[in-house]
Amino acid sequence: MHSRRQAFATLAALFASTTSAQNDEAYASGALGPGPYTTFVSSPATPPLWNHVLPINETIKSQLMSGLVFIGPRGTDTHQAAPYIYNQTGELVWDGGVDGYTQTMAYSVQEYQNKPVLAIWQGQFNAGGYGFGYNLLLNQSYQVVGNVTTDLAGLAADIHEFQITANDTALLSAYNTTSMDLTPYGGPAEGYILDGLFQEVDIASGKGLFTWKSLDHVDPAECYVNPGNTGTDALAWDYFHINSVEKDFRGNYLISSRHCHAAYYIDGANGEILWRLGGKNSTFTGAGSEFYFQHDVRFHSSNNSQISIFDNGATSWETSEATARGLLINLDYSNLTATLATEAIPLYNLTVAKSQGNVQIQENGNMMIGWGQMPWLGEHNPAGTPLWAAQFGVGDVQAYRAHRTVWRGYPNTMPSLAIANGSSVGYASWNGATEVATYELLGSNDASAVVSLSNTSAVGRFETNFTIPSTTRYSYYQVRALDAGSEPLGYSEFVSSTNGTTAQPAASQTPAVGAANATTASSSMGTAMATDPASTGRPASSSSKVAGSMWAVIALVATASWQLQ
Ligand SMILES: *[C@@H]1O[C@H](CO)[C@@H](O)[C@H](O)[C@H]1NC(C)=O
Ligand SMILES: *[C@@H]1O[C@H](CO)[C@@H](O)[C@H](O)[C@H]1NC(C)=O
Ligand SMILES: *[C@@H]1O[C@H](CO)[C@@H](O)[C@H](O)[C@H]1NC(C)=O
Ligand SMILES: *[C@@H]1O[C@H](CO)[C@@H](O)[C@H](O)[C@H]1NC(C)=O
Ligand SMILES: *[C@@H]1O[C@H](CO)[C@@H](O)[C@H](O)[C@H]1NC(C)=O
Ligand SMILES: *[C@@H]1O[C@H](CO)[C@@H](O)[C@H](O)[C@H]1NC(C)=O
Ligand SMILES: *[C@@H]1O[C@H](CO)[C@@H](O)[C@H](O)[C@H]1NC(C)=O
Ligand SMILES: *[C@@H]1O[C@H](CO)[C@@H](O)[C@H](O)[C@H]1NC(C)=O
Ligand SMILES: *[C@@H]1O[C@H](CO)[C@@H](O)[C@H](O)[C@H]1NC(C)=O
Ligand SMILES: *[C@@H]1O[C@H](CO)[C@@H](O)[C@H](O)[C@H]1NC(C)=O
Ligand SMILES: *[C@@H]1O[C@H](CO)[C@@H](O)[C@H](O)[C@H]1NC(C)=O
Ligand SMILES: *[C@@H]1O[C@H](CO)[C@@H](O)[C@H](O)[C@H]1NC(C)=O
């Protein structure tokens, strides 16, 4: 947890309490620094600031699916590498750094036990471009409900892949250094090579169900990257570089090998390679469907007849194409042809993405693309035309993948309220809460009662500011977060407007909807609510609905709970 409280910094002032810039020249030129970020008064969140180079206008808006944007910015110019959730307009929704998460790679919304979960890779990076770690599953209250790694001795889940199957199993990548005579490939006789593995793991038990190792099936001669100065124990030769895995309706696997420039379709029963797409020995012919150093190979359509690929076009030491591309390729299994269906070209200066990147095909056919090492993301229509594009840095800022997914968050924390000493402005936010429509300001002079002072819309912004009425000053203030139906979602602490002291709300005030059970208010005008996020993902209707109204006394606060910290 970060305990620091950021000052109201220049950027926040510049962009007037928003986390996004619109086609801002100063941003694009680097005048705001290589990794601009935003700060808030009520939260220690420091999300990378976006610059919508191709803004979302009303026409475009109607062509977009709903859903929030999931990226894990990283790189030396990133102020706080962490998983983040943003609005499509670049407005912060959740800063995972505030909740203690650090640099992530595989990061997405998945479904586990029929409920949406946030899957976040955490762990150690290896200089060779892979990692050893684990994947945390967070439910809609941002509480850990799963923690998955491989069950292979000495190996842990790599950075590149984490997918949950319909059977609540996980697909993980792993890298294993093993000794091998590399002289046939131009390396040392007593050499070391990286075996590219994936494993399907039962999430609940952690037991490995299926393990596949590239060295059992793919000869290093089939790939494109020579040992060079690698092949040592300290830096093994990464001949294969597995970076995506998925399982299809037949129970077979589709994997991506960056260094073989190929996708492999693998028999789920025995691990045999059923076909190859791309590389030196492609099963498919088809000029124009080539790709190089790719990421994120995925099937589309019910019969596997379409495949999406993020074509990097380069790695750090070699450039194969003019630009990175998002690709959709049609596969014809009758005559074994591969045909380019759609290509999406990045809006940033035509160039490659030397690492990372992904293509997510939306239900309406739009392509959500994260440009990997280039700090850009955005969507293209099914024909490949850009709909919107934003940069989230100009220097060494990167993100492994970018997704748009529907997500509702009901954090198991309290909303935050900040009032500078003696100030007439208050600020409220609630990291990860997606359903707050209004912050109702409550004032209290003593332990007996709170008074409703105002309602301020919270829609479309992470932090909401409001005036503290000067006509009557209260010793303490509190905010109550209300959803679009005026149902209470949670209460902040009481905050002194003169000395920053806080006090906990009464036990009778439901602190957060994440604590799924309703509690009963001490007064007949209380604020009890029933919640059932488990079944519906939404709070259920309250047992005693209280619509916020100006200056109305709405709830009694139990004296016993006034324990100043
Ligand atoms: C909206 O954005 C799209 C994509 O950039 C552009 O083609 C279109 O002209 C814009 N429409 C308006 C009204 O600005
Ligand atoms: C998850 O498991 C890893 C071991 O694989 C452990 O180091 C880590 O502390 C666990 N984290 C949580 C939140 O359970
Ligand atoms: C990893 O490599 C070591 C050294 O060759 C070997 O003993 C071990 O069995 C390998 N692990 C797996 C899971 O293949
Ligand atoms: C789920 O399990 C069933 C029964 O074992 C199997 O037939 C099916 O292929 C599995 N599906 C996935 C996606 O793993
Ligand atoms: C090429 O692929 C075919 C199967 O499609 C396989 O039988 C053959 O061994 C491969 N050749 C090489 C050189 O890897
Ligand atoms: C392969 O078959 C499809 C129809 O099934 C056809 O459209 C395509 O032109 C064929 N490709 C070649 C190279 O023959
Ligand atoms: C595009 O290239 C121009 C000229 O080299 C440069 O000034 C500009 O910063 C580049 N823009 C981006 C987004 O990289
Ligand atoms: C995201 O932006 C849309 C408008 O683009 C707005 O309607 C919505 O409330 C915003 N959501 C959040 C959580 O800020
Ligand atoms: C909230 O902040 C915005 C942007 O700085 C400002 O325009 C507005 O007046 C503020 N509202 C209040 C009540 O302070
Ligand atoms: C801080 O302000 C509160 C509310 O006005 C007051 O009750 C409390 O005594 C003050 N504490 C200090 C240390 O001044
Ligand atoms: C939640 O509600 C159920 C049913 O009313 C009750 O049995 C349970 O003890 C409650 N749990 C908590 C933590 O209050
Ligand atoms: C999240 O998990 C925690 C711990 O198991 C549970 O108490 C809470 O109700 C869950 N929240 C949701 C929204 O499922």
mmCIF file of C-alpha atoms and ligand atoms in Angstrom, residues 219 222 273-276 281-283, ligand 5:
data_model
loop_
_atom_site.group_PDB
_atom_site.id
_atom_site.type_symbol
_atom_site.label_atom_id
_atom_site.label_comp_id
_atom_site.label_asym_id
_atom_site.label_seq_id
_atom_site.Cartn_x
_atom_site.Cartn_y
_atom_site.Cartn_z
ATOM 1 C CA ASP A 219 13.597 -28.635 -33.580
ATOM 2 C CA GLU A 222 12.787 -24.629 -37.451
ATOM 3 C CA ILE A 273 1.590 -30.666 -33.739
ATOM 4 C CA LEU A 274 -1.484 -30.857 -35.997
ATOM 5 C CA TRP A 275 -0.549 -27.868 -38.134
ATOM 6 C CA ARG A 276 1.710 -24.828 -38.331
ATOM 7 C CA ASN A 281 7.391 -25.106 -42.483
ATOM 8 C CA SER A 282 3.879 -23.652 -42.651
ATOM 9 C CA THR A 283 1.036 -26.084 -43.299
HETATM 10 C C1 LIG B 5 7.227 -29.849 -41.492
HETATM 11 O O1 LIG B 5 5.903 -30.131 -41.045
HETATM 12 C C2 LIG B 5 5.499 -31.457 -41.300
HETATM 13 C C3 LIG B 5 4.061 -31.587 -40.825
HETATM 14 O O2 LIG B 5 3.282 -30.562 -41.349
HETATM 15 C C4 LIG B 5 6.371 -32.422 -40.563
HETATM 16 O O3 LIG B 5 5.984 -33.731 -40.875
HETATM 17 C C5 LIG B 5 7.830 -32.207 -40.933
HETATM 18 O O4 LIG B 5 8.647 -32.986 -40.104
HETATM 19 C C6 LIG B 5 8.199 -30.746 -40.757
HETATM 20 N N1 LIG B 5 9.522 -30.544 -41.289
HETATM 21 C C7 LIG B 5 10.484 -29.964 -40.588
HETATM 22 C C8 LIG B 5 11.785 -29.814 -41.281
HETATM 23 O O5 LIG B 5 10.296 -29.551 -39.452
#
